[in-house]
Amino acid sequence: MKIDMSYGSGGKQTGDLINQVFLKHFNNKTLNRLEDAAVLSVEGKIAYTTDSFVVTPLFFRGGNIGKLAVCGTVNDLSMMGAVPKYLTAGFIIEEGTELETIEEIALTMALTAKEAGVRIVAGDTKVVDGNGGVFINTSGIGEVKKGGISISHCKPGDAIILSGNLGEHHAAILSHRMGIENQIASDCAPLNSIVQNLLDSQIRVHCMRDVTRGGLATVLNEAAEQSSCSVEIWEAALPVSPQVKGFCGILGLDPLYMANEGKMIAVVPGNQAERALKAVQNSKYGTNARIIGTILEGNGVRMKTRLNGLRTIDLLYGEGLPRIC
Amino acid sequence: MKIQEVIDELKSYDGKPVKIMEVCGTHTSSIFKNGIRSMISPKIKLISGPGCPVCVTSAAYIDRLTEFSLKEDHCVLTFGDMMKVKGSSMSLTEAKAAGGNVKILYSPLMALREAREHKNIQYLFAAVGFETTAPIYALMMEEMQQKNINNLKLLTSVKTMVPALSYICEREKNIDAFLSPGHVSVITGADSYLELAEKYQKPFVIAGFEGEHILAAVYEIMSQLKAGRYEVKNMYATAVKEKGNEKARALLSEYFEQGDDFWRGIGIIENSALRLKKKYEMFDGGSRIEGVNEEMPNGCKCTDVILGRKNPAECPLFKTACTPLHAIGPCMVSSEGACGIWYQNS
């Protein structure tokens, strides 16, 4: 059955959509009350964020837009040392979308939220003209368990830990769009368990960032800029799967600039690096974590190449598009 | 010889300054990605040549594309790199924002699918490139014939590298040697540089794209220069044969013929175009653009960059007025262009 404009009218069909899809899957006391707003209890300081998701295709190897929408907000909250508690979800659905599509997305969101330990406590649905597209906005609240974690708190001597392989989400999406058959799956995942492990291990984490659009290069440049320091990474230490490496080689892409949806960096004091690495590696989504570099005095981001050359790593300018030759 | 010995040798070079031109954008990019400059003596200067097809495409060509995209039920298909290059009034990105229909493709063969799926739309494919990309265009046309696809045409701007190298050798006497392009050589073959090496007495060394390949090629060049030799040396033998890819070359000569061509920033280079033959004019979307003679923007040193006289950082506009987000010269526009690569990496 296809969604038409009547599903956004606020009448019977809207009610059906809410009851039969969203309440069924997101099912929790706060949401089920269907009040105008969720009334929530929280402890201490909160972290609060929002993100919108417009990916095409809606479904890809390793996930779908719903999984992204939950993970994206959960990860942003986690990076501030917060435990994600509550999410809201706003859906903008183009007419012509199959009801089954929305149901599958909602189911994935529910499963991902469960895994991450968050509840979806409020929502909204709009139907607009179009041709089967779906856009999702999520916002989230988390309870801050460890304050003082900031992109501006990197210090010379700190170690940089990357939680796993680079470029997988970007390569999976691009493969899908280009009709290339391969086994590369998006890395889309909630990272709060990694953060929990780090904090449980009493690591004095200075900075955490999820490595999303713009890739590792962009995150490291932000860290260097905001913390007024220099970043050095080591090419030989960067984890990239052979499949993604091959994919990048053919298309002239650079894993340093490719988007991820389930990777983060943690910047920790040098003398706690090994312990922090273990904590990350002991997490479900951090098994392939590596210490990839260090913070130095100075400015900018440089990479020691495999051959011991020095390469400057700048921000991404424009889109990372495949080259002509 | 171990790679570390090659690096040590190149690092400690203290003879007369040497200028080596790499003519392939992928080499330029790899030189940065591997930090090659930091591993060799400052007396060995690596300079970038005209190896970016987007950078040398005329503004008049872009104009054809933008005009086409703005017509009703017309659509331009292009590689991403072409989107930002300015025509005389606008780029494809600007045409798209003004309501033009422009789609970015990742492979030329995707154009066929697009045309088959939307028969009511007239498509124009921006077929830009060197010898490397042209055989794929030939394959495209083969398939268009077989599948009877009538709503897709090619606007070709296919250039060939050897005439451009010849042009540079003739005019730029202070370039000591050439790092020959890897991909182009796969098609043309190592022998295509024999005449140039002999005539201009310069080493032409063909390299692959890994850091080690480039270092080994630079080492070979330095050895040749030291010994006063000027040979064509194929150091990418896994992919490049003496005679090239004969099947691809046969495809090229079936569909294309040589002609003079305008290179943005350089001017007319004789016999440097591959133009569609008359018998395949049904695939041609108006590629022949006569009388092109375009000036470069004020202050822009792209001409000097493409011809190896200056490196991008020596241009007064570089990183000041000219940046990837506000490109003045064509070499800044493309991720394959020398200025774009220098900006991103230096």
XYZ file of C-alpha atoms in Angstrom:
671
model
C 0.000 0.000 0.000
C 1.324 3.418 -0.930
C 1.279 6.485 1.280
C -0.764 9.345 -0.182
C -1.449 12.871 1.009
C -4.309 11.716 3.242
C -1.749 10.099 5.567
C -0.525 13.560 6.423
C -3.950 15.114 6.927
C -4.100 14.571 10.657
C -7.231 12.430 10.221
C -7.956 8.710 10.200
C -5.036 7.623 7.999
C -2.549 9.658 10.025
C -3.844 7.953 13.143
C -3.544 4.552 11.478
C 0.057 5.265 10.468
C 0.946 6.335 13.996
C -0.806 3.423 15.687
C -0.012 0.629 13.290
C 3.561 1.543 12.527
C 5.209 3.922 14.949
C 3.499 2.989 18.233
C 3.702 -0.686 17.369
C 7.473 -0.587 16.981
C 8.624 2.282 19.184
C 6.237 1.112 21.939
C 6.962 2.806 25.284
C 4.792 4.387 27.975
C 5.751 7.984 27.269
C 5.094 7.770 23.536
C 1.961 5.654 23.918
C 0.247 8.446 25.833
C 0.229 10.515 22.605
C 0.435 13.807 24.483
C 1.590 16.987 22.801
C 4.998 16.607 24.391
C 6.920 13.964 26.291
C 7.498 14.677 29.964
C 10.841 13.230 31.010
C 12.992 12.763 34.084
C 16.729 13.307 33.803
C 19.637 13.414 36.198
C 22.166 16.229 36.212
C 23.397 18.011 33.120
C 21.977 17.017 29.775
C 23.448 16.907 26.284
C 20.924 17.797 23.621
C 21.331 17.513 19.852
C 19.552 17.087 16.520
C 20.381 15.716 13.099
C 18.544 15.195 9.801
C 18.935 12.257 7.429
C 18.366 12.456 3.700
C 20.376 9.503 2.379
C 19.647 7.800 -0.912
C 19.240 4.907 -1.304
C 17.005 4.417 1.729
C 18.248 0.841 2.105
C 21.856 -0.189 1.653
C 24.121 -3.023 2.658
C 24.643 -2.710 6.401
C 21.628 -0.559 7.234
C 18.954 1.880 6.206
C 18.004 5.501 6.818
C 16.282 4.557 10.089
C 19.382 2.958 11.544
C 21.398 6.014 10.508
C 18.881 8.348 12.121
C 19.118 6.609 15.492
C 22.880 6.012 15.419
C 23.648 9.554 14.264
C 21.991 11.187 17.244
C 23.050 8.512 19.755
C 26.654 8.968 18.615
C 26.575 12.764 18.803
C 25.318 12.574 22.391
C 27.850 9.900 23.311
C 30.768 11.981 22.045
C 29.996 14.553 24.755
C 30.394 11.936 27.484
C 26.640 11.551 27.776
C 24.506 8.436 28.108
C 21.778 8.741 25.443
C 18.318 8.457 27.016
C 15.557 9.855 24.797
C 15.062 10.483 21.094
C 12.403 12.192 19.038
C 11.780 11.224 15.435
C 10.254 13.422 12.726
C 9.371 11.831 9.395
C 8.867 13.714 6.153
C 7.468 11.178 3.725
C 6.984 11.801 0.032
C 3.717 10.490 -1.360
C 4.107 7.241 -3.233
C 6.255 5.664 -0.519
C 5.214 2.107 0.281
C 3.794 1.678 3.773
C 5.993 -1.415 4.077
C 9.055 0.763 3.540
C 8.093 2.988 6.471
C 7.373 -0.063 8.578
C 10.770 -1.577 7.819
C 12.505 1.692 8.645
C 10.546 2.021 11.898
C 11.354 -1.547 12.870
C 15.070 -0.954 12.316
C 14.889 2.259 14.341
C 13.227 0.398 17.187
C 15.837 -2.377 17.184
C 18.726 0.093 17.007
C 17.233 2.235 19.771
C 16.868 -0.873 21.921
C 20.471 -1.823 21.333
C 21.604 1.682 22.242
C 19.352 1.810 25.327
C 17.354 4.860 24.209
C 13.607 5.369 23.939
C 11.868 7.202 21.110
C 9.468 9.323 23.129
C 7.984 11.790 20.650
C 7.458 11.990 16.931
C 5.885 13.718 13.993
C 4.844 12.746 10.475
C 4.325 14.906 7.425
C 3.486 13.805 3.889
C 4.662 15.968 0.991
C 4.527 15.883 -2.816
C 7.200 13.752 -4.351
C 8.123 10.327 -5.445
C 8.772 7.888 -2.669
C 11.496 9.692 -0.735
C 11.789 9.603 3.053
C 13.591 12.098 5.275
C 14.038 11.703 8.999
C 15.019 14.125 11.721
C 15.963 12.868 15.149
C 16.809 14.851 18.240
C 18.114 13.394 21.455
C 18.796 13.985 25.104
C 21.578 12.305 27.036
C 22.703 12.529 30.658
C 26.257 13.824 30.875
C 28.317 11.355 32.895
C 31.690 12.930 32.287
C 32.008 16.621 31.563
C 34.933 18.486 30.060
C 35.183 16.370 26.911
C 35.674 18.758 24.024
C 37.188 19.093 20.572
C 39.179 21.994 22.057
C 40.780 19.897 24.826
C 43.441 17.954 22.888
C 46.891 18.397 24.440
C 50.425 17.781 23.161
C 51.429 14.255 24.117
C 47.895 12.874 23.768
C 47.326 9.736 21.718
C 44.620 9.447 19.061
C 42.623 6.233 18.949
C 40.476 5.413 15.934
C 37.774 2.834 16.625
C 38.050 0.866 13.361
C 38.185 0.708 9.547
C 37.739 3.865 7.484
C 35.469 4.574 4.547
C 32.974 1.716 4.723
C 29.728 3.693 4.820
C 30.815 5.946 1.964
C 31.986 3.013 -0.158
C 28.776 1.035 0.512
C 26.531 3.942 -0.490
C 28.597 4.795 -3.556
C 28.703 1.141 -4.649
C 24.933 1.019 -4.415
C 24.480 4.233 -6.402
C 26.919 3.108 -9.058
C 25.506 -0.393 -9.325
C 28.838 -1.955 -8.369
C 28.539 -5.437 -6.885
C 30.723 -5.969 -3.841
C 30.486 -7.042 -0.224
C 31.269 -3.673 1.361
C 28.719 -2.902 4.092
C 28.080 0.384 5.856
C 29.661 0.574 9.298
C 26.567 2.320 10.694
C 26.468 1.522 14.432
C 25.731 3.052 17.836
C 28.988 3.959 19.562
C 27.729 4.475 23.101
C 29.075 1.119 24.275
C 32.617 2.151 23.268
C 32.229 5.398 25.189
C 30.818 3.546 28.177
C 33.815 1.199 28.198
C 36.241 4.117 28.001
C 34.577 5.920 30.866
C 34.218 2.733 32.939
C 37.983 2.208 32.539
C 38.562 5.590 34.208
C 40.338 6.937 31.124
C 40.740 10.723 31.246
C 39.324 11.261 27.772
C 40.116 14.756 26.458
C 38.149 14.663 23.230
C 35.819 12.349 21.340
C 34.321 12.828 17.886
C 32.404 10.533 15.610
C 34.030 10.448 12.182
C 31.191 11.169 9.772
C 30.907 13.436 6.719
C 34.232 14.857 5.605
C 36.006 11.848 7.074
C 38.911 11.542 9.474
C 40.814 14.379 7.768
C 38.062 16.847 8.621
C 37.721 15.745 12.252
C 41.472 15.959 12.810
C 41.623 19.425 11.254
C 38.836 20.561 13.558
C 40.719 19.139 16.537
C 43.968 20.872 15.515
C 42.191 24.175 14.939
C 40.014 24.157 18.059
C 42.739 22.874 20.382
C 45.475 25.105 18.868
C 47.758 22.157 18.359
C 49.191 19.982 15.618
C 48.062 16.474 14.748
C 50.364 13.777 13.414
C 48.949 10.497 12.141
C 50.707 7.454 10.752
C 49.529 6.011 7.451
C 50.769 2.526 8.348
C 48.498 2.518 11.417
C 45.289 3.498 9.625
C 42.871 0.585 9.346
C 41.269 0.275 5.894
C 39.824 -3.006 4.640
C 41.316 -4.455 1.427
C 37.861 -4.146 -0.207
C 37.583 -0.426 0.534
C 41.209 0.093 -0.456
C 40.511 -1.546 -3.820
C 37.313 0.426 -4.294
C 39.131 3.698 -3.554
C 41.982 2.783 -5.864
C 39.643 2.301 -8.799
C 37.675 5.496 -8.214
C 40.476 7.723 -7.025
C 38.920 8.281 -3.609
C 40.824 8.775 -0.389
C 39.607 6.897 2.728
C 40.769 9.848 4.847
C 38.003 11.959 3.356
C 35.261 9.355 3.204
C 32.204 9.304 5.443
C 31.724 6.767 8.212
C 28.676 6.194 10.394
C 30.059 3.976 13.112
C 33.560 5.245 13.814
C 34.976 7.646 16.346
C 38.244 9.023 17.574
C 39.156 9.301 21.235
C 42.016 11.581 22.233
C 43.504 10.440 25.528
C 46.651 11.147 27.571
C 49.641 9.353 26.035
C 50.282 7.315 29.193
C 46.722 5.932 29.113
C 46.753 5.109 25.401
C 47.243 1.348 25.655
C 44.595 0.970 28.339
C 42.172 3.124 26.343
C 42.867 1.079 23.221
C 42.005 -2.121 25.093
C 38.760 -0.558 26.341
C 37.763 0.368 22.785
C 38.818 -2.995 21.368
C 36.739 -4.770 24.022
C 33.600 -3.091 22.655
C 31.351 -4.636 20.017
C 32.086 -1.956 17.407
C 35.699 -1.263 18.311
C 37.475 -4.579 17.770
C 39.699 -3.205 15.008
C 40.653 -0.008 16.858
C 44.179 1.377 16.490
C 46.338 4.109 17.958
C 46.748 6.175 14.795
C 48.660 9.229 15.861
C 49.575 11.836 18.398
C 48.986 15.459 19.320
C 51.964 17.813 19.052
C 52.677 21.494 19.613
C 52.070 23.626 16.516
C 49.228 23.640 14.027
C 47.742 21.687 11.132
C 47.476 17.989 10.396
C 50.299 15.932 8.929
C 50.600 12.290 8.058
C 53.760 10.262 8.131
C 53.357 8.181 4.999
C 54.096 4.499 4.648
C 57.442 5.447 3.098
C 58.193 7.924 5.889
C 57.380 10.957 3.797
C 55.339 13.796 5.253
C 51.963 14.711 3.804
C 49.818 17.685 4.797
C 46.187 16.715 5.412
C 43.851 19.606 4.650
C 40.089 19.917 4.912
C 37.876 18.451 2.222
C 36.919 21.037 -0.375
C 33.776 20.399 -2.385
C 32.511 16.887 -2.896
C 34.773 13.870 -2.952
C 33.817 12.804 -6.453
C 35.348 10.021 -8.469
C 37.865 11.270 -10.977
C 37.842 11.064 -14.723
C 41.115 9.180 -15.080
C 68.151 -2.069 -4.555
C 66.064 -1.395 -1.482
C 63.595 1.477 -1.464
C 65.343 3.066 1.524
C 68.592 3.193 -0.469
C 66.726 4.898 -3.319
C 65.314 7.446 -0.869
C 68.725 8.050 0.748
C 70.312 8.546 -2.652
C 67.618 10.967 -3.835
C 67.655 12.840 -0.530
C 71.397 13.414 -0.627
C 71.519 14.652 -4.237
C 73.480 17.882 -4.319
C 74.231 18.353 -8.012
C 72.772 20.943 -10.360
C 69.032 21.610 -9.967
C 66.873 19.229 -11.972
C 63.310 19.760 -13.184
C 61.145 16.712 -13.794
C 57.640 17.106 -15.176
C 54.899 14.648 -14.341
C 52.111 14.903 -16.873
C 49.514 12.811 -15.158
C 47.178 14.185 -12.482
C 47.206 10.856 -10.681
C 50.993 11.098 -10.391
C 50.705 14.635 -9.007
C 48.222 13.380 -6.472
C 50.354 10.372 -5.518
C 53.444 12.574 -5.105
C 51.549 14.501 -2.440
C 49.850 11.527 -0.861
C 53.153 9.786 -0.343
C 55.000 12.916 0.701
C 57.550 12.310 -2.082
C 58.861 15.885 -2.043
C 59.809 15.503 1.622
C 61.835 12.421 0.745
C 64.018 13.837 -2.035
C 66.556 16.629 -2.324
C 65.109 20.128 -2.823
C 67.351 20.285 -5.855
C 65.078 17.792 -7.616
C 61.988 19.760 -8.567
C 58.859 17.854 -9.504
C 56.546 19.990 -11.624
C 53.068 19.258 -12.897
C 52.125 19.231 -16.568
C 48.854 19.368 -18.505
C 47.570 16.063 -17.134
C 44.096 17.125 -16.077
C 41.525 16.843 -18.872
C 39.061 19.120 -17.111
C 41.595 21.918 -16.721
C 42.418 22.112 -20.412
C 38.833 21.996 -21.695
C 37.712 25.254 -23.320
C 35.091 27.580 -21.872
C 33.242 27.336 -25.205
C 32.811 23.609 -24.580
C 31.321 24.274 -21.139
C 28.991 26.838 -22.746
C 27.618 24.172 -25.073
C 26.869 21.975 -22.100
C 25.232 24.664 -19.973
C 23.062 25.861 -22.881
C 21.943 22.305 -23.584
C 21.089 21.647 -19.938
C 18.760 24.620 -19.792
C 16.539 23.428 -22.673
C 13.310 21.683 -21.812
C 13.513 17.868 -21.802
C 17.269 18.008 -22.269
C 19.829 16.662 -19.849
C 23.617 16.853 -19.618
C 25.468 13.833 -18.264
C 28.907 14.496 -16.855
C 31.687 13.430 -14.532
C 31.703 15.297 -11.235
C 34.910 17.195 -11.953
C 33.322 19.127 -14.814
C 30.612 20.622 -12.619
C 32.571 23.557 -11.275
C 34.500 24.663 -14.375
C 33.353 28.060 -15.570
C 32.208 28.568 -19.124
C 32.092 32.117 -20.436
C 29.130 32.894 -18.212
C 28.437 29.975 -15.913
C 29.465 26.523 -14.740
C 27.325 23.389 -14.857
C 26.729 23.753 -11.111
C 25.333 27.235 -11.746
C 23.310 26.009 -14.713
C 21.808 23.328 -12.490
C 20.904 25.887 -9.839
C 19.267 27.958 -12.602
C 16.983 25.029 -13.458
C 19.240 23.163 -15.883
C 19.091 19.397 -15.968
C 22.552 18.012 -15.159
C 23.360 14.566 -13.822
C 26.674 13.370 -12.475
C 27.790 9.957 -13.644
C 30.447 7.684 -12.232
C 30.969 5.688 -15.385
C 30.258 6.486 -19.053
C 28.292 3.280 -19.356
C 25.742 4.647 -16.875
C 24.784 7.123 -19.597
C 23.361 4.267 -21.655
C 21.125 3.120 -18.825
C 19.931 6.671 -18.242
C 19.071 7.155 -21.927
C 17.244 3.830 -22.182
C 15.172 4.546 -19.089
C 14.076 8.036 -20.144
C 13.415 7.945 -23.863
C 11.574 11.285 -23.841
C 14.710 13.151 -22.765
C 17.551 14.180 -25.071
C 20.910 13.484 -23.429
C 24.299 15.035 -24.075
C 27.267 13.279 -22.532
C 30.345 15.369 -21.713
C 32.957 13.024 -23.169
C 36.124 14.617 -21.851
C 39.459 12.942 -21.370
C 42.662 11.607 -22.841
C 43.497 8.379 -24.647
C 42.606 6.537 -21.451
C 38.926 7.403 -21.430
C 38.338 7.500 -25.182
C 38.180 3.703 -25.746
C 35.268 3.583 -23.286
C 33.510 6.232 -25.364
C 34.038 4.026 -28.407
C 32.498 1.097 -26.532
C 29.603 3.334 -25.583
C 28.941 4.149 -29.215
C 29.161 0.486 -30.149
C 26.470 -0.280 -27.624
C 24.370 2.695 -28.703
C 24.358 1.218 -32.198
C 23.506 -2.276 -31.039
C 20.725 -1.159 -28.729
C 19.489 1.519 -31.053
C 19.763 4.335 -28.523
C 18.868 7.548 -30.315
C 18.382 10.054 -27.511
C 22.029 10.205 -26.401
C 24.876 12.087 -28.065
C 28.462 12.786 -27.118
C 30.061 16.196 -26.872
C 33.648 15.105 -27.251
C 36.726 16.888 -26.028
C 39.240 14.094 -26.230
C 42.880 15.091 -26.245
C 46.071 13.171 -26.820
C 49.164 13.442 -24.707
C 52.097 12.894 -27.061
C 51.405 16.031 -29.174
C 51.105 18.035 -25.942
C 54.440 16.684 -24.718
C 55.968 17.526 -28.058
C 54.600 21.081 -27.753
C 56.138 21.428 -24.288
C 59.506 19.964 -25.338
C 59.658 22.405 -28.236
C 59.080 25.470 -26.058
C 60.138 24.696 -22.511
C 63.826 23.947 -22.729
C 64.530 23.901 -19.000
C 62.595 20.727 -18.257
C 65.170 17.976 -17.856
C 63.022 14.871 -17.953
C 59.487 13.522 -17.972
C 57.654 11.154 -15.703
C 55.445 9.696 -18.432
C 51.798 9.113 -17.623
C 50.887 5.644 -16.391
C 47.319 5.275 -17.602
C 47.810 6.978 -20.963
C 50.820 4.759 -21.638
C 48.702 1.668 -21.059
C 46.843 2.633 -24.235
C 49.564 4.337 -26.296
C 52.448 2.054 -25.325
C 55.957 2.869 -24.177
C 57.180 3.233 -27.753
C 55.058 6.348 -28.236
C 57.750 8.390 -26.439
C 60.731 7.073 -28.418
C 60.671 9.850 -30.980
C 60.393 12.578 -28.328
C 63.222 11.147 -26.244
C 65.460 10.986 -29.260
C 64.553 14.370 -30.737
C 64.723 16.389 -27.520
C 67.293 14.233 -25.762
C 65.313 13.851 -22.539
C 64.570 10.790 -20.450
C 60.947 9.577 -20.514
C 60.257 7.180 -17.667
C 56.876 5.508 -17.288
C 55.816 4.908 -13.709
C 52.990 3.305 -11.807
C 51.167 5.115 -9.021
C 52.457 3.779 -5.731
C 54.997 5.882 -3.874
C 57.690 3.270 -4.514
C 56.977 3.364 -8.267
C 57.426 7.105 -8.403
C 60.585 7.100 -6.314
C 62.069 4.356 -8.478
C 61.196 6.320 -11.623
C 62.779 9.510 -10.270
C 65.865 7.495 -9.371
C 66.002 6.117 -12.916
C 65.688 9.630 -14.331
C 68.496 10.895 -12.099
C 70.687 7.962 -13.143
C 70.035 8.683 -16.819
C 70.763 12.385 -16.392
C 73.966 11.631 -14.523
C 75.125 9.305 -17.293
C 73.960 11.690 -20.042
C 71.445 9.144 -21.306
C 67.972 9.914 -22.641
C 65.962 6.769 -22.929
C 62.394 5.650 -22.720
C 62.216 3.349 -19.736
C 59.077 1.440 -18.895
C 58.929 0.922 -15.141
C 55.245 0.057 -15.172
C 55.646 -3.081 -17.213
C 52.846 -4.930 -15.421
C 50.362 -2.640 -17.179
C 52.231 -0.941 -20.018
C 53.440 -2.781 -23.118
C 55.758 -1.408 -25.813
C 52.930 -1.144 -28.329
C 50.210 -0.373 -25.771
C 46.762 -1.857 -25.816
C 46.271 -2.677 -29.463
C 42.611 -3.547 -29.077
C 41.875 -0.176 -27.494
C 43.898 1.604 -30.150
C 41.986 -0.208 -32.874
C 38.755 1.019 -31.287
C 40.120 4.553 -31.212
C 41.108 4.528 -34.862
C 37.740 3.078 -35.812
C 35.790 5.898 -34.185
C 38.169 8.854 -34.007
C 40.542 10.790 -36.216
C 43.237 13.303 -35.367
C 42.654 17.034 -35.489
C 44.022 20.250 -34.014
C 42.639 21.211 -30.642
C 42.461 24.142 -28.270
C 43.913 23.530 -24.799
C 42.740 25.973 -22.190
C 45.749 27.859 -20.889
C 47.968 26.787 -23.783
C 46.285 27.448 -27.126
C 46.070 25.342 -30.256
C 48.153 22.180 -30.296
C 48.396 20.469 -33.668
C 47.010 16.961 -33.995
C 46.156 16.782 -30.321
C 42.421 16.065 -30.660
C 40.613 12.827 -31.197
C 37.512 13.823 -33.130
C 34.607 11.647 -34.089
C 34.846 10.420 -37.664
C 32.281 11.612 -40.165
C 30.702 8.182 -40.385
C 29.835 8.385 -36.681
C 28.493 11.904 -36.760
C 25.083 10.599 -35.666
C 26.608 10.295 -32.168
C 28.092 13.766 -32.232
C 26.321 16.421 -30.179
C 28.095 19.341 -31.868
C 31.645 18.726 -30.692
C 33.370 20.770 -33.372
C 33.860 24.236 -31.942
C 35.793 26.441 -34.353
C 37.831 29.558 -33.737
C 38.301 29.117 -30.006
C 40.901 31.464 -28.620
C 40.333 32.169 -24.981
C 42.326 34.391 -22.695
C 43.033 33.302 -19.146
C 41.557 35.380 -16.304
C 43.594 38.392 -15.135
C 46.523 37.440 -12.939
C 45.933 33.698 -13.391
C 49.112 31.694 -13.942
C 47.488 28.435 -15.050
C 49.323 28.656 -18.381
C 52.680 28.753 -16.593
C 51.564 25.931 -14.297
C 50.411 23.668 -17.127
C 53.628 24.288 -19.051
C 55.769 23.646 -15.984
C 57.208 27.161 -15.712
C 55.768 27.791 -12.285
C 54.432 25.682 -9.523
C 50.961 26.652 -8.258
C 52.310 28.256 -5.078
C 54.191 30.775 -7.236
C 50.947 32.201 -8.628
C 49.953 35.427 -6.803
C 46.303 34.337 -6.750
C 47.030 30.911 -5.233
C 45.375 30.493 -1.824
C 44.486 34.198 -1.815
C 41.908 35.030 -4.474
C 41.913 31.544 -6.004
C 40.723 28.646 -3.842
C 38.787 25.436 -4.598
C 35.590 27.096 -3.408
C 36.251 30.165 -5.530
C 38.394 28.995 -8.401
C 39.683 31.610 -10.812
C 41.849 29.405 -12.996
C 40.816 26.000 -14.336
C 43.671 24.162 -12.586
C 42.080 24.974 -9.225
C 38.681 23.589 -10.183
C 39.384 19.932 -10.563
C 40.675 17.548 -7.925
C 43.030 16.395 -10.721
C 44.247 19.923 -11.464
C 47.718 20.878 -10.269
C 46.496 23.893 -8.273
C 43.635 21.937 -6.692
C 46.007 19.165 -5.638
C 48.598 21.641 -4.296
C 45.908 23.506 -2.385
C 44.611 20.366 -0.771
C 48.006 19.044 0.147
C 50.420 21.854 0.836
